[in-house]
Coordinates of C-alpha atoms in Angstrom, one line a residue:
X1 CA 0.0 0.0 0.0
X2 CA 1.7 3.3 -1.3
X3 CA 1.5 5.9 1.8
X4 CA 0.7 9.7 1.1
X5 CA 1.8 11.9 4.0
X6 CA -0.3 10.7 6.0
X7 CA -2.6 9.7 4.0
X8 CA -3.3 6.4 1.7
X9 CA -4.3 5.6 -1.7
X10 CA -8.3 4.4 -2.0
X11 CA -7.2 0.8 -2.1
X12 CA -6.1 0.8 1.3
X13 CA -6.1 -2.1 4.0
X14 CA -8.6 -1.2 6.6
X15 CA -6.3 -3.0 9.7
X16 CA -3.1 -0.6 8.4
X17 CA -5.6 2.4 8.9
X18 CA -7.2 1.9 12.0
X19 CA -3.8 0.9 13.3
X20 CA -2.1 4.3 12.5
X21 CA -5.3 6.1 14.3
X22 CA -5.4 3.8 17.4
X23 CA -1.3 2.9 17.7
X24 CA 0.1 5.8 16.4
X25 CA -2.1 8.4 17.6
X26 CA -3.1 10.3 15.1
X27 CA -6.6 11.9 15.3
X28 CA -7.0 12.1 11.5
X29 CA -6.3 10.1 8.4
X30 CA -7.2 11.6 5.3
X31 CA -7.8 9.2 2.2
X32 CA -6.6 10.3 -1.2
X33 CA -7.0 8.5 -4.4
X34 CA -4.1 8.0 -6.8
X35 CA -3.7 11.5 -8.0
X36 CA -3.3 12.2 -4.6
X37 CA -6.2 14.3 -4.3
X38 CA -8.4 14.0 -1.2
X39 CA -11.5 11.9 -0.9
X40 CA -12.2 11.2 2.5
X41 CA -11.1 12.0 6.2
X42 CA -11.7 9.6 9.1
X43 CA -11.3 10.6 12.4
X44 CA -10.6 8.5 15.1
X45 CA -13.5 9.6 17.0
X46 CA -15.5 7.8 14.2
X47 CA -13.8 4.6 15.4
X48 CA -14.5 5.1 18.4
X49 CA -18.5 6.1 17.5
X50 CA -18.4 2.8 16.0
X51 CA -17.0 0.9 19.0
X52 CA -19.3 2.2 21.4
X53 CA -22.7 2.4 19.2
X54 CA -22.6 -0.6 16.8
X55 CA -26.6 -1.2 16.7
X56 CA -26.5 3.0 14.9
X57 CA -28.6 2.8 12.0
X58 CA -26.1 3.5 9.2
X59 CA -26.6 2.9 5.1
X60 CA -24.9 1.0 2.6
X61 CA -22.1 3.5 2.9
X62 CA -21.7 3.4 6.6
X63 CA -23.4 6.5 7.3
X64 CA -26.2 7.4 9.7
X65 CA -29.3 7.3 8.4
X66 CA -30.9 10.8 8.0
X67 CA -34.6 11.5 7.8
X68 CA -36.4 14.7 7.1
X69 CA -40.0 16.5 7.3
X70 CA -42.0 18.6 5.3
X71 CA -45.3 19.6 4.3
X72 CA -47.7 18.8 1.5
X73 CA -48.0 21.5 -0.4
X74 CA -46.9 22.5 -4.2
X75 CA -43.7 24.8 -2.4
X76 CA -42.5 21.8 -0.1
X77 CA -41.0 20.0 -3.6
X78 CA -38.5 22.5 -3.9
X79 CA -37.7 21.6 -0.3
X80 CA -37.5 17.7 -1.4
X81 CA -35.6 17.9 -4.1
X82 CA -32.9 20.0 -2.0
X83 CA -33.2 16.6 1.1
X84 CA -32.4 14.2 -1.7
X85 CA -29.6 15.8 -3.2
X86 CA -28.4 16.1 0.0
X87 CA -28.6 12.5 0.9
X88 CA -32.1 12.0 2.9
X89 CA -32.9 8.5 3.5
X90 CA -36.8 8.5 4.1
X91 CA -39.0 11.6 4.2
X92 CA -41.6 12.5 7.1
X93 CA -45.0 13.8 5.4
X94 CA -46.0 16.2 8.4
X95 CA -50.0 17.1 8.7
X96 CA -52.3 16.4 11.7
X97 CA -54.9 14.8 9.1
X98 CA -53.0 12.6 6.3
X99 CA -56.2 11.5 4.9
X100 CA -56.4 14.4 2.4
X101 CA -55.7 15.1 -1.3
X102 CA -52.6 17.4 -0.5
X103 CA -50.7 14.2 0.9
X104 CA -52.0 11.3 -1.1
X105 CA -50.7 13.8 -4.0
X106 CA -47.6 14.5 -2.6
X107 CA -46.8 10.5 -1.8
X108 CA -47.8 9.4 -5.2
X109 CA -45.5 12.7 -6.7
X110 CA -42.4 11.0 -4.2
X111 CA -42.9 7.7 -5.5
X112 CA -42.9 8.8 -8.6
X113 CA -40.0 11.2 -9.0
X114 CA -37.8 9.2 -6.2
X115 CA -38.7 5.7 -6.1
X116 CA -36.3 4.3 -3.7
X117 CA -36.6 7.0 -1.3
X118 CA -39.0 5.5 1.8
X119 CA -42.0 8.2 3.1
X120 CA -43.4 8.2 6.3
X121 CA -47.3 9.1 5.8
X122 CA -50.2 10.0 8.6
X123 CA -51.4 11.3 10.6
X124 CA -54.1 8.4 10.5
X125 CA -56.4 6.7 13.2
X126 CA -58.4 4.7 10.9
X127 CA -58.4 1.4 8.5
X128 CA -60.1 3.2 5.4
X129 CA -57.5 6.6 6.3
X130 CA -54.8 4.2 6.5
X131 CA -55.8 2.4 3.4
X132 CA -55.7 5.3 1.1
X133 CA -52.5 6.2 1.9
X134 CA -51.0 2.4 1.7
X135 CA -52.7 3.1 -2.1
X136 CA -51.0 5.7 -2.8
X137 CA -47.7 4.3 -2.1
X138 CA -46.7 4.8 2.0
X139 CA -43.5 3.0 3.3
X140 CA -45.1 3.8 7.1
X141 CA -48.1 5.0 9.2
X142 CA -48.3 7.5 11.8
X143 CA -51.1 6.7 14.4
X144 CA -52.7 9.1 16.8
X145 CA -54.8 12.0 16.7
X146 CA -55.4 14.4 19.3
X147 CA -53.9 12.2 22.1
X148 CA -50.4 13.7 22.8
X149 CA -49.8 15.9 26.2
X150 CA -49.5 19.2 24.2
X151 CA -53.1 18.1 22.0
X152 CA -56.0 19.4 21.7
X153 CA -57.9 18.3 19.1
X154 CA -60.2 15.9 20.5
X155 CA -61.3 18.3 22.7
X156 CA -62.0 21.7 20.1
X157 CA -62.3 19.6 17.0
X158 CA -64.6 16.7 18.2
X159 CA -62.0 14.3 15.7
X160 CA -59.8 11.5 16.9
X161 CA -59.8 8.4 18.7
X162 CA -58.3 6.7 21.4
X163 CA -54.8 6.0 21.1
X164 CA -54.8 2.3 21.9
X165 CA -57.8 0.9 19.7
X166 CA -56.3 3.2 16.7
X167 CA -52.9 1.6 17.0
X168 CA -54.1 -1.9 17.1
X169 CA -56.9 -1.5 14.1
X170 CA -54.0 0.3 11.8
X171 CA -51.3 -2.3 12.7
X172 CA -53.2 -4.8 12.2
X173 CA -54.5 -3.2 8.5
X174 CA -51.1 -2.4 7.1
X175 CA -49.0 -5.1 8.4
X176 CA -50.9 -7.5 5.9
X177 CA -48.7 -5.0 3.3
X178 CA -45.4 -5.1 5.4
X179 CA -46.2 -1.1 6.2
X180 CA -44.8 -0.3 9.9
X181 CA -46.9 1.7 12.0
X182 CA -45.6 4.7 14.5
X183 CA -47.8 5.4 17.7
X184 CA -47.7 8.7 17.9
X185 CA -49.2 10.2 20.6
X186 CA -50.0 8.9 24.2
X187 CA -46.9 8.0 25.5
X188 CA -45.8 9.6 28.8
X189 CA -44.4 6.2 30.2
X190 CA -42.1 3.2 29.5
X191 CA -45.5 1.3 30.4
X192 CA -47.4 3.0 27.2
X193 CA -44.2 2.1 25.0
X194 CA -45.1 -1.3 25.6
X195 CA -48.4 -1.1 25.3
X196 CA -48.1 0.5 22.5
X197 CA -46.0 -1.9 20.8
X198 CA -47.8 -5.0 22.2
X199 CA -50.7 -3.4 20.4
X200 CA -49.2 -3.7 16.9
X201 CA -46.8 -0.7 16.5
X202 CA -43.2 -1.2 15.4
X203 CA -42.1 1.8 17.1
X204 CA -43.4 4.8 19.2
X205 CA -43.0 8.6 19.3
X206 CA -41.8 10.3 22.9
X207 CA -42.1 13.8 22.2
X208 CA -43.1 14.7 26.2
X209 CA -40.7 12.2 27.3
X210 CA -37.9 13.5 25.6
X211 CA -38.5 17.1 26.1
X212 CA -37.3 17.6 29.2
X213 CA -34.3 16.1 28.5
X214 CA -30.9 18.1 28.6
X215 CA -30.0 17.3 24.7
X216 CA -33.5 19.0 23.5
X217 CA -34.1 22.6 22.5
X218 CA -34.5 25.2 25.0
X219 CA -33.7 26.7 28.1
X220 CA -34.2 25.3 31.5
X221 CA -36.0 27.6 33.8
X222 CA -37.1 27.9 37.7
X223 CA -40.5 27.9 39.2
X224 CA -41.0 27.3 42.8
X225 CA -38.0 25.8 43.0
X226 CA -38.2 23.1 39.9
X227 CA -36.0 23.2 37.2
X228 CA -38.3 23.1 34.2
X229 CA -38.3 23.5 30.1
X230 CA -41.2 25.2 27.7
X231 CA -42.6 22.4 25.5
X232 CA -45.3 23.8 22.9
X233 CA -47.7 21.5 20.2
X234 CA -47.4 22.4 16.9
X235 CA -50.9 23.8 17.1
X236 CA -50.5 26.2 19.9
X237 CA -50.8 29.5 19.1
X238 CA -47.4 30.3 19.7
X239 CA -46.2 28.5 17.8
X240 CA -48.4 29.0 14.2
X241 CA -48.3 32.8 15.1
X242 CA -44.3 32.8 15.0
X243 CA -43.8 29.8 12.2
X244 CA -45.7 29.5 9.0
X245 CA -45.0 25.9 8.9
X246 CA -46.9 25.1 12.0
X247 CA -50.3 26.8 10.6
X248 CA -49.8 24.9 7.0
X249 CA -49.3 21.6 9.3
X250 CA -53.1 22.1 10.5
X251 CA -54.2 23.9 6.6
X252 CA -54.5 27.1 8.6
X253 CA -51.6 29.2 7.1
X254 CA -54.4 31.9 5.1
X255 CA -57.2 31.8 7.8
X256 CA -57.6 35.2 9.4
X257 CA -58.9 33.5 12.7
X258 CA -56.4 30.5 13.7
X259 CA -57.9 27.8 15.9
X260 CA -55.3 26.4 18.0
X261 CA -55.2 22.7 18.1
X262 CA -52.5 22.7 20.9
X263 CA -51.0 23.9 23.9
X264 CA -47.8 25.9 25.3
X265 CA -46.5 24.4 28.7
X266 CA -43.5 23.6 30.7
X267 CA -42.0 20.0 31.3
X268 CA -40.1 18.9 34.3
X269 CA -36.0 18.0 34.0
X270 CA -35.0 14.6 33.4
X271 CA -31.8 14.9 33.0
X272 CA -29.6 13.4 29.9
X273 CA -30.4 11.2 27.6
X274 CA -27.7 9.5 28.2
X275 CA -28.8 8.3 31.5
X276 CA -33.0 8.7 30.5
X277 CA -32.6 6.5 27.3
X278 CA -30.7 2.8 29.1
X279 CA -33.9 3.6 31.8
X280 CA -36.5 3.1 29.0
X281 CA -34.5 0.4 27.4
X282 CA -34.2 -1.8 30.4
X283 CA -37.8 -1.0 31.7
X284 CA -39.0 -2.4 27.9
X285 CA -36.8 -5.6 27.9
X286 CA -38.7 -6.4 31.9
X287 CA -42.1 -5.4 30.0
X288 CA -41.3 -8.1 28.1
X289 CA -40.0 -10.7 30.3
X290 CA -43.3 -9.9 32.7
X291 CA -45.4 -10.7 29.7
X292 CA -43.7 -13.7 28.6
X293 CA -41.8 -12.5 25.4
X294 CA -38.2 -13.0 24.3
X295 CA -38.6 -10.3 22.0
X296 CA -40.8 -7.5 20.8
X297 CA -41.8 -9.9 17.6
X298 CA -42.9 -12.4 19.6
X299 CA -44.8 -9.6 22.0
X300 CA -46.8 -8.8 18.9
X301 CA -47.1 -12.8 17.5
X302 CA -48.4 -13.3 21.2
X303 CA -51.2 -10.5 20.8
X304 CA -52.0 -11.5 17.7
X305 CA -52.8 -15.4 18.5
X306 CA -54.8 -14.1 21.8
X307 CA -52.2 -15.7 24.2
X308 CA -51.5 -12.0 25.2
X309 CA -54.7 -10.4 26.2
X310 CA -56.0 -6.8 27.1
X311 CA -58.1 -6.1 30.0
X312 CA -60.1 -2.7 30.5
X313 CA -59.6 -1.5 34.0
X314 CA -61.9 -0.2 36.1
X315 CA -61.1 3.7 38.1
X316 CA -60.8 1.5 40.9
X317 CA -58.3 -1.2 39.3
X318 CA -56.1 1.6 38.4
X319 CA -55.9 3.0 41.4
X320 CA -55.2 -0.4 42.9
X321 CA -53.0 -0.1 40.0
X322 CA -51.2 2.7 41.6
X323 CA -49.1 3.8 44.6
X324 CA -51.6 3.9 47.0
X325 CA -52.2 3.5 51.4
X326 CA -49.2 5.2 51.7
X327 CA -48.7 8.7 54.1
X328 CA -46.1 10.1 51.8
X329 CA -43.5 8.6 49.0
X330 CA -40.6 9.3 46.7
X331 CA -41.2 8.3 43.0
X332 CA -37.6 7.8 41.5
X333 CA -37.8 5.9 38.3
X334 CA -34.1 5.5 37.6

């Protein structure tokens, strides 16, 4: 292998390359091609990325995989086209109601312009919403509407349904296609995770439960002496009055009179991620073991052959449920 500097030619022997980042110290080794002009750098802090995190999502060139949202209107395709150049591996089609025309239009446009690239549709909560979608050519579902912590739309638009029975209906619709399904919605615990995917789903969405965490945006703040963080829905009225995307999200963008479909509101610390995430990790993988599953496929398998059953509880089974008969308590999850 001919050596450049301290670089290498393209056909290079992986071993001699990690060897000079790890042995010798360096913290870059840049990769140039015969001409000797540069194609590459690796650090050795990607090594050591890949030492530490080898279940990352990455593509067929070893890169993390990158997703992206946008809306469903004619001025978002300007804003696809820009993702896929760049390298965007599946698209996020972002509306509170995905049954409509704007976003069956928009998948079937995707799918027809960019065949390979994967699109995440929804919001949906029904069989026939989710089947028009699947139609038009949806690699995933979104679930859920109107039943996250910041949402208000079952309450001022008299639309939605409850979260469980619409993630068990859809998933059990599209996965007769091999379409995922994303509960969306509803989860403020590592126990709704696993309800959630018990129920069908093939992953969840912790918007609440991640917002208080120290890697998410904003600023901590004080109030009677807890450490807090301002979490908004998309369909407060902060936020469509300060970003046109949130108003287009609920097709209010040109209405002189915005309804708001959300809520602005603070969230209590918890912490890093770092430390939050192996919590809900290890509570899922006890869920599990509780329930009699060795994994989440058989979890699902189980529900759907009626070995693993749902029971509706009763106000007084849940607070039997709960911490109860006590004088006082400290709740420390992890």
């Amino acid at each position: 292998m001919q050596q450049l500097a301290m670089g290498c030619t393209v056909r290079w022997d992986a071993r001699v390359g990690i060897e000079m980042l790890t042995v010798d110290f360096e913290g870059k080794l840049p990769i140039v091609n015969e001409k000797g002009e540069l194609v590459s750098l690796i650090a050795r802090t990607d090594l050591k990325k890949s030492r530490d995190y080898p279940l990352a999502s990455k593509d067929s060139k070893k890169q993390l995989l990158c997703g992206a949202a946008i809306g469903t209107r004619e001025s978002d395709k300007e804003r696809l086209q820009l993702l896929v150049q760049a390298g965007v591996d599946v698209i996020v089609l972002d509306s509170s109601q995905g049954n409509s025309t704007f976003q069956i239009d928009m998948i079937k446009f995707i799918k027809q312009t960019y065949p390979e690239l994967q699109v995440i549709a929804g919001n949906v909560v029904t069989v026939a919403q989710a089947k028009n979608l699947i139609d038009a050519g949806a690699d995933a579902l979104r679930v859920g509407m109107g039943s996250g912590s910041i949402c208000i739309t079952q309450e001022v638009m008299a639309v939605g349904r409850p979260q469980g029975s619409a993630v068990y209906r859809v998933s059990e619709y599209s996965r007769r296609f091999g379409v995922p399904v994303i509960a969306d919605g509803g989860v403020s615990s590592v126990g709704h995770v696993t309800k959630a995917l018990a129920l069908g789903a093939s992953a969840v969405m912790m918007g609440s439960m991640l917002a208080g965490t120290t890697e998410s945006p904003g600023e901590y703040f004080f109030s009677d002496g807890v450490r807090l963080k301002k979490y908004r829905g998309m369909g407060s009225l902060d936020a469509m009055e300060k970003h046109d995307s949130s108003a287009s999200r609920y097709f209010s963008e040109n209405d002189r009179v915005k309804v708001a479909q959300g809520v602005s509101g603070a969230i209590v610390d918890k912490g890093s991620i770092h430390r939050f995430l192996p919590y809900l990790y290890a509570a899922l993988q006890h869920g599990c073991q509780d329930a009699g599953a060795k994994s989440l496929a058989m979890l699902r398998s189980m529900m759907y052959s009626g070995e693993l059953k749902f029971e509706r509880r009763s106000t007084s089974a849940q607070v039997e449920g709960g911490v109860h008969s006590l004088h006082s308590y400290e709740k420390r999850l992890f």
